[in-house]
Short mmCIF file of C-alpha atoms in Angstrom, two decimals:
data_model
loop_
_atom_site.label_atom_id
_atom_site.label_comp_id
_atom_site.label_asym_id
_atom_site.label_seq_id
_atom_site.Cartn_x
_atom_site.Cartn_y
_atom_site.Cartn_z
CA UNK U 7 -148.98 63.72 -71.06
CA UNK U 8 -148.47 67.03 -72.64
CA UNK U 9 -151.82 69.56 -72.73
CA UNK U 10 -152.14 69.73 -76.09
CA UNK U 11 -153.34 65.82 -76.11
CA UNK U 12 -155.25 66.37 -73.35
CA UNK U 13 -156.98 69.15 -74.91
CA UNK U 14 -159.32 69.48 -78.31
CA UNK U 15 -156.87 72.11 -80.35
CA UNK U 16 -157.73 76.24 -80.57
CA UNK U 17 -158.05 78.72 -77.97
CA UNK U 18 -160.37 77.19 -74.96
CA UNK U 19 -162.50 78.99 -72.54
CA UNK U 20 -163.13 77.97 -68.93
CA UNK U 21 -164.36 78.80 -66.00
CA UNK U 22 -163.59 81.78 -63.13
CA UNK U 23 -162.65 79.11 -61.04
CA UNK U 24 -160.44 76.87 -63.07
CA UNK U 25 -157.25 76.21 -61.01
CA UNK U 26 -154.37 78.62 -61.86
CA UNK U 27 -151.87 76.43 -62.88
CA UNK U 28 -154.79 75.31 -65.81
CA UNK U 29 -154.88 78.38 -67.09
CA UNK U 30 -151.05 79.25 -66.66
CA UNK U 31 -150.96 76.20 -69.20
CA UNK U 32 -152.78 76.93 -71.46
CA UNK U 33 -151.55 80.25 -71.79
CA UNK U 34 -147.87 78.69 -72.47
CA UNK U 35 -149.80 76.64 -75.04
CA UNK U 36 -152.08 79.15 -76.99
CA UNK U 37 -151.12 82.93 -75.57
CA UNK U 38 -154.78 83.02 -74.58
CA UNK U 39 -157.89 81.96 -73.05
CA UNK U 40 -161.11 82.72 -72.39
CA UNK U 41 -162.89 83.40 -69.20
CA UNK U 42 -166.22 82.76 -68.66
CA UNK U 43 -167.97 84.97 -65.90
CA UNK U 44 -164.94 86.74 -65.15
CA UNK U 45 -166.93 89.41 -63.27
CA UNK U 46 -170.15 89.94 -62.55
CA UNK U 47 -172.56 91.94 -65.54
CA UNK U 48 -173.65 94.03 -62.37
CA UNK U 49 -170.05 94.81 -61.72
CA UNK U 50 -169.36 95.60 -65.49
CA UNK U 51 -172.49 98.25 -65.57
CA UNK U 52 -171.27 99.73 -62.64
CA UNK U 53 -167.44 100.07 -63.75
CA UNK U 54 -169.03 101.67 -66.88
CA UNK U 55 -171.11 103.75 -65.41
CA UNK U 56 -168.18 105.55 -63.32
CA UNK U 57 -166.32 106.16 -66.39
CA UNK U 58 -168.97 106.84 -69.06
CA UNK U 59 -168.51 110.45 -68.30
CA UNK U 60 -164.65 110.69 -69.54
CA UNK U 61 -165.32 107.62 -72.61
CA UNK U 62 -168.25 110.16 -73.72
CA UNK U 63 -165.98 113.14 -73.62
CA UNK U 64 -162.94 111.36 -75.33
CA UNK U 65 -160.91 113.05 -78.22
CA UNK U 66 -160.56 111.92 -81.80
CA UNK U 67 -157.51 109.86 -82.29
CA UNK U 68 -155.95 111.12 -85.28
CA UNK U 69 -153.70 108.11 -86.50
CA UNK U 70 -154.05 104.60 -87.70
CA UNK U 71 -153.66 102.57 -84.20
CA UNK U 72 -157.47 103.70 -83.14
CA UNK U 73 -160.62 104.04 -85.59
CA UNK U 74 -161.92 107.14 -85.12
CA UNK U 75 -164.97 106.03 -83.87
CA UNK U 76 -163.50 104.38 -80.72
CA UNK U 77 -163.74 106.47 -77.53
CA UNK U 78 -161.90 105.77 -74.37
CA UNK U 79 -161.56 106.50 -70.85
CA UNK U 80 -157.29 105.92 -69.89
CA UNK U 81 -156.26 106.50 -66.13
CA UNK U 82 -159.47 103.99 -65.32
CA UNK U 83 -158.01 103.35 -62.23
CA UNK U 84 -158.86 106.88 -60.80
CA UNK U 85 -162.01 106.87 -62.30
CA UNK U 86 -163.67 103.67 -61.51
CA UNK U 87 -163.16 101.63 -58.03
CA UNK U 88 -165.36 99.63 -58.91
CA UNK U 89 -163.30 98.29 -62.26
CA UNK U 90 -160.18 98.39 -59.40
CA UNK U 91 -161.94 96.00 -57.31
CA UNK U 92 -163.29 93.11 -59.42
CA UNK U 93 -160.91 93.28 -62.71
CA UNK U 94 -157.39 95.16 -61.87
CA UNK U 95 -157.31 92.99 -58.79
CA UNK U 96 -159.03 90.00 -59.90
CA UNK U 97 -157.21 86.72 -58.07
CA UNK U 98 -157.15 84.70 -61.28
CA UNK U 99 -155.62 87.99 -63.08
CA UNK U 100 -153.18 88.53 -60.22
CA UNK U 101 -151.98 85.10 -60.19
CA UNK U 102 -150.94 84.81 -63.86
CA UNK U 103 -149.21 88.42 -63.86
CA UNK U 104 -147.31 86.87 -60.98
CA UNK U 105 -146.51 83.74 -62.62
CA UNK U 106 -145.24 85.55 -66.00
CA UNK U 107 -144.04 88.45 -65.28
CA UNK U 108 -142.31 88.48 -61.40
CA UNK U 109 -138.18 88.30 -62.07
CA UNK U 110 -135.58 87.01 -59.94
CA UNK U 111 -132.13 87.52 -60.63
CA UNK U 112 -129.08 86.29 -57.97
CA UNK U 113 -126.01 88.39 -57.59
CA UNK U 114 -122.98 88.96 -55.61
CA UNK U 115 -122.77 91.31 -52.68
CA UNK U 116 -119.28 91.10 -51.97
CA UNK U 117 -118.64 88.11 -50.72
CA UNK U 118 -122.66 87.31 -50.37
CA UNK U 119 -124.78 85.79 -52.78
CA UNK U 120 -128.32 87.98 -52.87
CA UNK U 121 -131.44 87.12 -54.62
CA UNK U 122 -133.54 90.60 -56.05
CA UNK U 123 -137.10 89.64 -56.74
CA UNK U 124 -139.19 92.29 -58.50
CA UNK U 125 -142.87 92.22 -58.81
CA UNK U 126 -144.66 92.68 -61.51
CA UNK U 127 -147.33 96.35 -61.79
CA UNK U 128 -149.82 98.38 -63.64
CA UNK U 129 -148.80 98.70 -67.61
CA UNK U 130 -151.71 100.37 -68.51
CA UNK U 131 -155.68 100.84 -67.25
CA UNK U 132 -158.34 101.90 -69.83
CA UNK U 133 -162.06 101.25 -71.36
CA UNK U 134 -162.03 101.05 -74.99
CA UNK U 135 -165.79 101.52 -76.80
CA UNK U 136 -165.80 101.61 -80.89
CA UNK U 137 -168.93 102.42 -82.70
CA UNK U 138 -170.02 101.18 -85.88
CA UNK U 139 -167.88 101.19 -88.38
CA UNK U 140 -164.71 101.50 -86.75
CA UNK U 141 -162.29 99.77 -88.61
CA UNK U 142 -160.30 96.68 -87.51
CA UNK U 143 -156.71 97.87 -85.88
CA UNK U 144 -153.24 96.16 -87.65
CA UNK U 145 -152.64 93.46 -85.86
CA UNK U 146 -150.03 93.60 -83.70
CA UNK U 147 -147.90 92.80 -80.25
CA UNK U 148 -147.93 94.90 -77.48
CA UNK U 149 -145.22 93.91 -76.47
CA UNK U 150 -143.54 96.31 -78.56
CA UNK U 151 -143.76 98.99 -76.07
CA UNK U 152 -140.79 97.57 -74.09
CA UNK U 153 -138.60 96.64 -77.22
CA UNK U 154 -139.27 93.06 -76.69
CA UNK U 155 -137.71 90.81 -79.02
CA UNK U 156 -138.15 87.39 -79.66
CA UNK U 157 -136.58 83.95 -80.45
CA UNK U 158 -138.92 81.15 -82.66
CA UNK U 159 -140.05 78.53 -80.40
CA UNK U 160 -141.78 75.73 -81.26
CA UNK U 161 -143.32 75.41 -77.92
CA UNK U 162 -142.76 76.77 -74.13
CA UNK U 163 -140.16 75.41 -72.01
CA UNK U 164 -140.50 76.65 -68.48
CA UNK U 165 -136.47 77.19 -67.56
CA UNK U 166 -136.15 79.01 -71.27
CA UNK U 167 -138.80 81.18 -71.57
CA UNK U 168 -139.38 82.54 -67.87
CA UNK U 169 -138.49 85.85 -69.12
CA UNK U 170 -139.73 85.53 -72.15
CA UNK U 171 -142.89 88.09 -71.35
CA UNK U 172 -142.84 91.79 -70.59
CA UNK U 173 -146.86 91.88 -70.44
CA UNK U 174 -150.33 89.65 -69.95
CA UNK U 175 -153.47 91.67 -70.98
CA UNK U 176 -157.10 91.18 -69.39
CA UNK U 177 -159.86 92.42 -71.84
CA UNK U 178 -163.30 92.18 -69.79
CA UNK U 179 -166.54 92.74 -71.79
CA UNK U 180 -168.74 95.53 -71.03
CA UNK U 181 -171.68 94.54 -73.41
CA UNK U 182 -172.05 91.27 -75.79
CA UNK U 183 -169.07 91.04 -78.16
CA UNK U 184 -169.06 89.58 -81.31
CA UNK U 185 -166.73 89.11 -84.12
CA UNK U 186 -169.32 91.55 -85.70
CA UNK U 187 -169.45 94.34 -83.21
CA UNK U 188 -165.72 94.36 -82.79
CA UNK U 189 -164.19 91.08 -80.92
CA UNK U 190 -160.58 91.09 -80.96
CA UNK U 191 -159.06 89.66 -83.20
CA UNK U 192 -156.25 86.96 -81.84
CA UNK U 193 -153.64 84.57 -83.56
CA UNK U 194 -153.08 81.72 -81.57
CA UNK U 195 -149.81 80.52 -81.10
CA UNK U 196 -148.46 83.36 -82.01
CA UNK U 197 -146.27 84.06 -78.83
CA UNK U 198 -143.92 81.55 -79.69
CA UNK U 199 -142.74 83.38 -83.18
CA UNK U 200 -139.56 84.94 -83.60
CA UNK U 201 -139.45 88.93 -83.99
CA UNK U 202 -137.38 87.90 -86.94
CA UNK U 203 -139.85 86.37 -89.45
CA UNK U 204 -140.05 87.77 -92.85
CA UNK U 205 -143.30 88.20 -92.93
CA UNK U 206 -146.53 89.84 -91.62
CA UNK U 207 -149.08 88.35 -89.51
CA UNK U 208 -151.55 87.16 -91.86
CA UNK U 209 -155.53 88.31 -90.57
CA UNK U 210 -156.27 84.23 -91.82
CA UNK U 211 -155.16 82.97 -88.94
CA UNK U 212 -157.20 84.72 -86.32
CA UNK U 213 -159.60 84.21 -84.27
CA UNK U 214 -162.51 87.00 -83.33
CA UNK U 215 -163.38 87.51 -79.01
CA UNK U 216 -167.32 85.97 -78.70
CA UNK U 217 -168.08 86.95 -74.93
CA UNK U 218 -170.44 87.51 -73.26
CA UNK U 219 -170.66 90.60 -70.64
CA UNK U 220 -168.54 90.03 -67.54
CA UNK U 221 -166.77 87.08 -69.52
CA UNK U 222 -162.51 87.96 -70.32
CA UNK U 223 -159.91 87.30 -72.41
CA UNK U 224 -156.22 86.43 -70.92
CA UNK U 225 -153.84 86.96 -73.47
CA UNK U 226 -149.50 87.27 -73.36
CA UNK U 227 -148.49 90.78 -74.45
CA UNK U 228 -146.24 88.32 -76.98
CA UNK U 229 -149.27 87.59 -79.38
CA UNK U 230 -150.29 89.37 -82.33
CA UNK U 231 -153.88 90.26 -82.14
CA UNK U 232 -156.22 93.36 -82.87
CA UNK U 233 -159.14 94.84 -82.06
CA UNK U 234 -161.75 93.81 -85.13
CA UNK U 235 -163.83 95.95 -87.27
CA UNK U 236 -168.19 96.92 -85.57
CA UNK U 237 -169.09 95.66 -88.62
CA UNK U 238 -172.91 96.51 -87.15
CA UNK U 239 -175.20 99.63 -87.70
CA UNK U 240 -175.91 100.24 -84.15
CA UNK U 241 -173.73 98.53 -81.44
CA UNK U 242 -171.21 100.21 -79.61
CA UNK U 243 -168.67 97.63 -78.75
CA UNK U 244 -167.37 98.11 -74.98
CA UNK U 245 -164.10 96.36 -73.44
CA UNK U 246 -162.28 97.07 -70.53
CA UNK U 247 -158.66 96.92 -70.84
CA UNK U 248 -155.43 96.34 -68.35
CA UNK U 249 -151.85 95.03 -68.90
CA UNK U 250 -149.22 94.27 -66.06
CA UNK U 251 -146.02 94.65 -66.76
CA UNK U 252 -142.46 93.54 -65.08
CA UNK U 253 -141.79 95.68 -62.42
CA UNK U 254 -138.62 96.80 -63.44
CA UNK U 255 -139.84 98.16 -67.02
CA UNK U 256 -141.44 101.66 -67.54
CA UNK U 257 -145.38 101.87 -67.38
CA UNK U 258 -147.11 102.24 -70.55
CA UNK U 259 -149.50 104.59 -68.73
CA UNK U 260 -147.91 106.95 -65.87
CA UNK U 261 -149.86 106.01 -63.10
CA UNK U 262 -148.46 108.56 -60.36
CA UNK U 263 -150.05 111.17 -63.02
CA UNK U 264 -153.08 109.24 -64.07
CA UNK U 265 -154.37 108.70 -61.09
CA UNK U 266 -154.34 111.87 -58.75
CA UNK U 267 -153.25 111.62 -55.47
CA UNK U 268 -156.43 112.51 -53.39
CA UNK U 269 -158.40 109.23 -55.37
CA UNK U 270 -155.18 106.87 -55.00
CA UNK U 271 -154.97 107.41 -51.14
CA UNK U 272 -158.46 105.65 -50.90
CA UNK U 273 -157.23 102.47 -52.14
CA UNK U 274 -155.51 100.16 -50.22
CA UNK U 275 -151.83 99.61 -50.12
CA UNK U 276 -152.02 96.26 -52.13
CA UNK U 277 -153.51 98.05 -55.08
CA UNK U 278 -150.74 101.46 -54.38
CA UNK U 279 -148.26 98.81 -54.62
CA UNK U 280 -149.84 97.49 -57.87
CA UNK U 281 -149.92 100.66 -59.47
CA UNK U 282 -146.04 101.65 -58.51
CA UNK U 283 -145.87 102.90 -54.24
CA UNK U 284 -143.37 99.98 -54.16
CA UNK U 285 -139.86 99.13 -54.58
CA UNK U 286 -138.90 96.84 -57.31
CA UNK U 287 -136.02 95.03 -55.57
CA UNK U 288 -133.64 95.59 -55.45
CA UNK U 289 -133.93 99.46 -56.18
CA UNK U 290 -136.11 100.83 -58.62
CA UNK U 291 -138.43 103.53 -57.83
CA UNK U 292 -137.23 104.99 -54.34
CA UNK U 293 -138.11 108.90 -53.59
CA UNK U 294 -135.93 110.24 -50.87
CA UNK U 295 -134.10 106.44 -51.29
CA UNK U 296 -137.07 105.29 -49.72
CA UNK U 297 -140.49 102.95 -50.85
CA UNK U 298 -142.36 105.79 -52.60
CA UNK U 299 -145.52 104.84 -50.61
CA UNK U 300 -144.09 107.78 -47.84
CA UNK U 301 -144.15 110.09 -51.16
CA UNK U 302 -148.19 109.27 -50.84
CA UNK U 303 -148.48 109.17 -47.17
CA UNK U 304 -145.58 111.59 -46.09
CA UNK U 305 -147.13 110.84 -42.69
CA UNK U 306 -145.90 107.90 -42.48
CA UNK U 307 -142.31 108.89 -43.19
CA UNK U 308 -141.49 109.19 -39.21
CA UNK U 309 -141.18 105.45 -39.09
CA UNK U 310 -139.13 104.73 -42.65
CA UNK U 311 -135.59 103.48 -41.95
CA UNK U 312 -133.20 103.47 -44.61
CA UNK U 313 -131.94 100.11 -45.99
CA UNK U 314 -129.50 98.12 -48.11
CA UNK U 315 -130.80 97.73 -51.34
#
């Protein structure tokens, strides 16, 4: 039985602990899902609270993309371990970004058959807070960063579409959000349309984020959605924002310069390698033809062997 008879149709939330191949479903189904207590609201006031400092001090945007009464705090992963911790490395979030986004790819080593298997990393790490009235952003994929273009599909096939995505997003709520403070704004279905269609996504069709704090939204980098208009006199509408991408693709945000040096050598090497200290196999990113962890920890370099890629 296929999920869309086993399931009432729209965009469904569950909970933290739904089994990942549930959610991994439903994605394929709707490009999204919601996720109810995602975090913890402690754990959201205290990731805010570490970057409040840099969303407070933000510049005006000048262009169309952000309202200029959104103010954000980019390179969140130096500013806030706490947002690190509980959302960046979230096992749920983890295990879709795996799921969509790691690539294998067999080729020939002379006369040896050799399977490269890069891992998906950090696209981009930021907290997003628009005031009222901000206006609604275009809707839009982000997917667009990495040129991604797209063949209509009616629906997912596994063997087809495994490369199909160059990005999942996780958009955690700081505060309540509404469709009236700001929710996102989110077509469903819409990962499965061509690039090719001749015309624009129609607002219609949307759906608006209703979460509460600490709840998130899972959504393929494929989908056209927006963030939607504070509509309010006096809410400030707070999200916090991160997209993995394939590790083989260029970061939307640099994260060797976002996040100095000094703060990423407290982390542990699972979350270096998430940000970029890693190979993607079967060569991207070496320094000194080497993992560019020993760029981090030249300390360690004493011990690094040089090996066939």
């Amino acid at each position: 039985m296929s999920i869309d008879a086993e399931l009432p149709a729209g965009v469904q939330t569950v909970a933290a602990n739904t089994p990942l191949g549930y959610v991994i479903r439903l994605l394929k189904r709707d490009g999204g899902v919601f996720i109810k207590n995602f975090i913890s609201e402690e754990d959201a006031d205290k990731a805010y609270s570490e970057c409040r400092e840099r969303i407070d001090n933000d510049m005006v945007w000048e262009g169309n993309f952000f309202p200029k009464e959104t103010q954000r705090a980019p390179g969140l992963i130096g500013l806030s371990p706490t947002y690190t911790k509980t959302q960046l490395m979230h096992p749920l979030y983890r295990g879709v970004c795996d799921h969509f986004l790691t690539t294998r790819s067999m080729f020939w080593w002379g006369d040896e058959q050799k399977e490269s298997v890069s891992k998906p990393y950090v696209h981009s790490a930021v907290a997003m807070r628009i005031g009222p009235g901000g206006k609604a952003q275009p809707l839009h994929r982000d997917d667009y960063i990495a040129h991604n273009i797209h063949t209509e599909v009616s629906e997912w096939d596994d063997a087809r579409d495994m490369n199909r995505e160059s990005a999942v997003g996780c958009f955690v709520a700081g505060c309540r959000v509404t469709p009236e403070n700001g929710g996102t704004a989110f077509i469903p279905g819409s990962h499965l349309w061509g690039t090719d269609r001749k015309t624009p996504p129609d607002v219609s069709k949307c759906i608006y984020a209703d979460m509460e704090k600490g709840d998130a939204f899972l959504m393929l980098a494929s989908a056209f959605h927006g963030g939607g208009a504070n509509k309010t006199e006096n809410e400030q509408r707070l999200v916090f924002g991160t997209f993995v991408t394939r590790g083989y693709l260029r970061q939307e945000e640099n994260q060797f310069l976002a996040v100095p040096h000094d703060v990423a050598r407290q982390y542990p090497r699972d979350v270096l390698e998430y940000l970029g200290y890693s190979i993607s196999d079967p060569a991207c990113g070496t320094v000194d033809q080497l993992d560019p962890i020993y760029a981090l920890y030249p300390e360690w370099k004493a011990d690094a062997k040089y090996k066939d890629f």
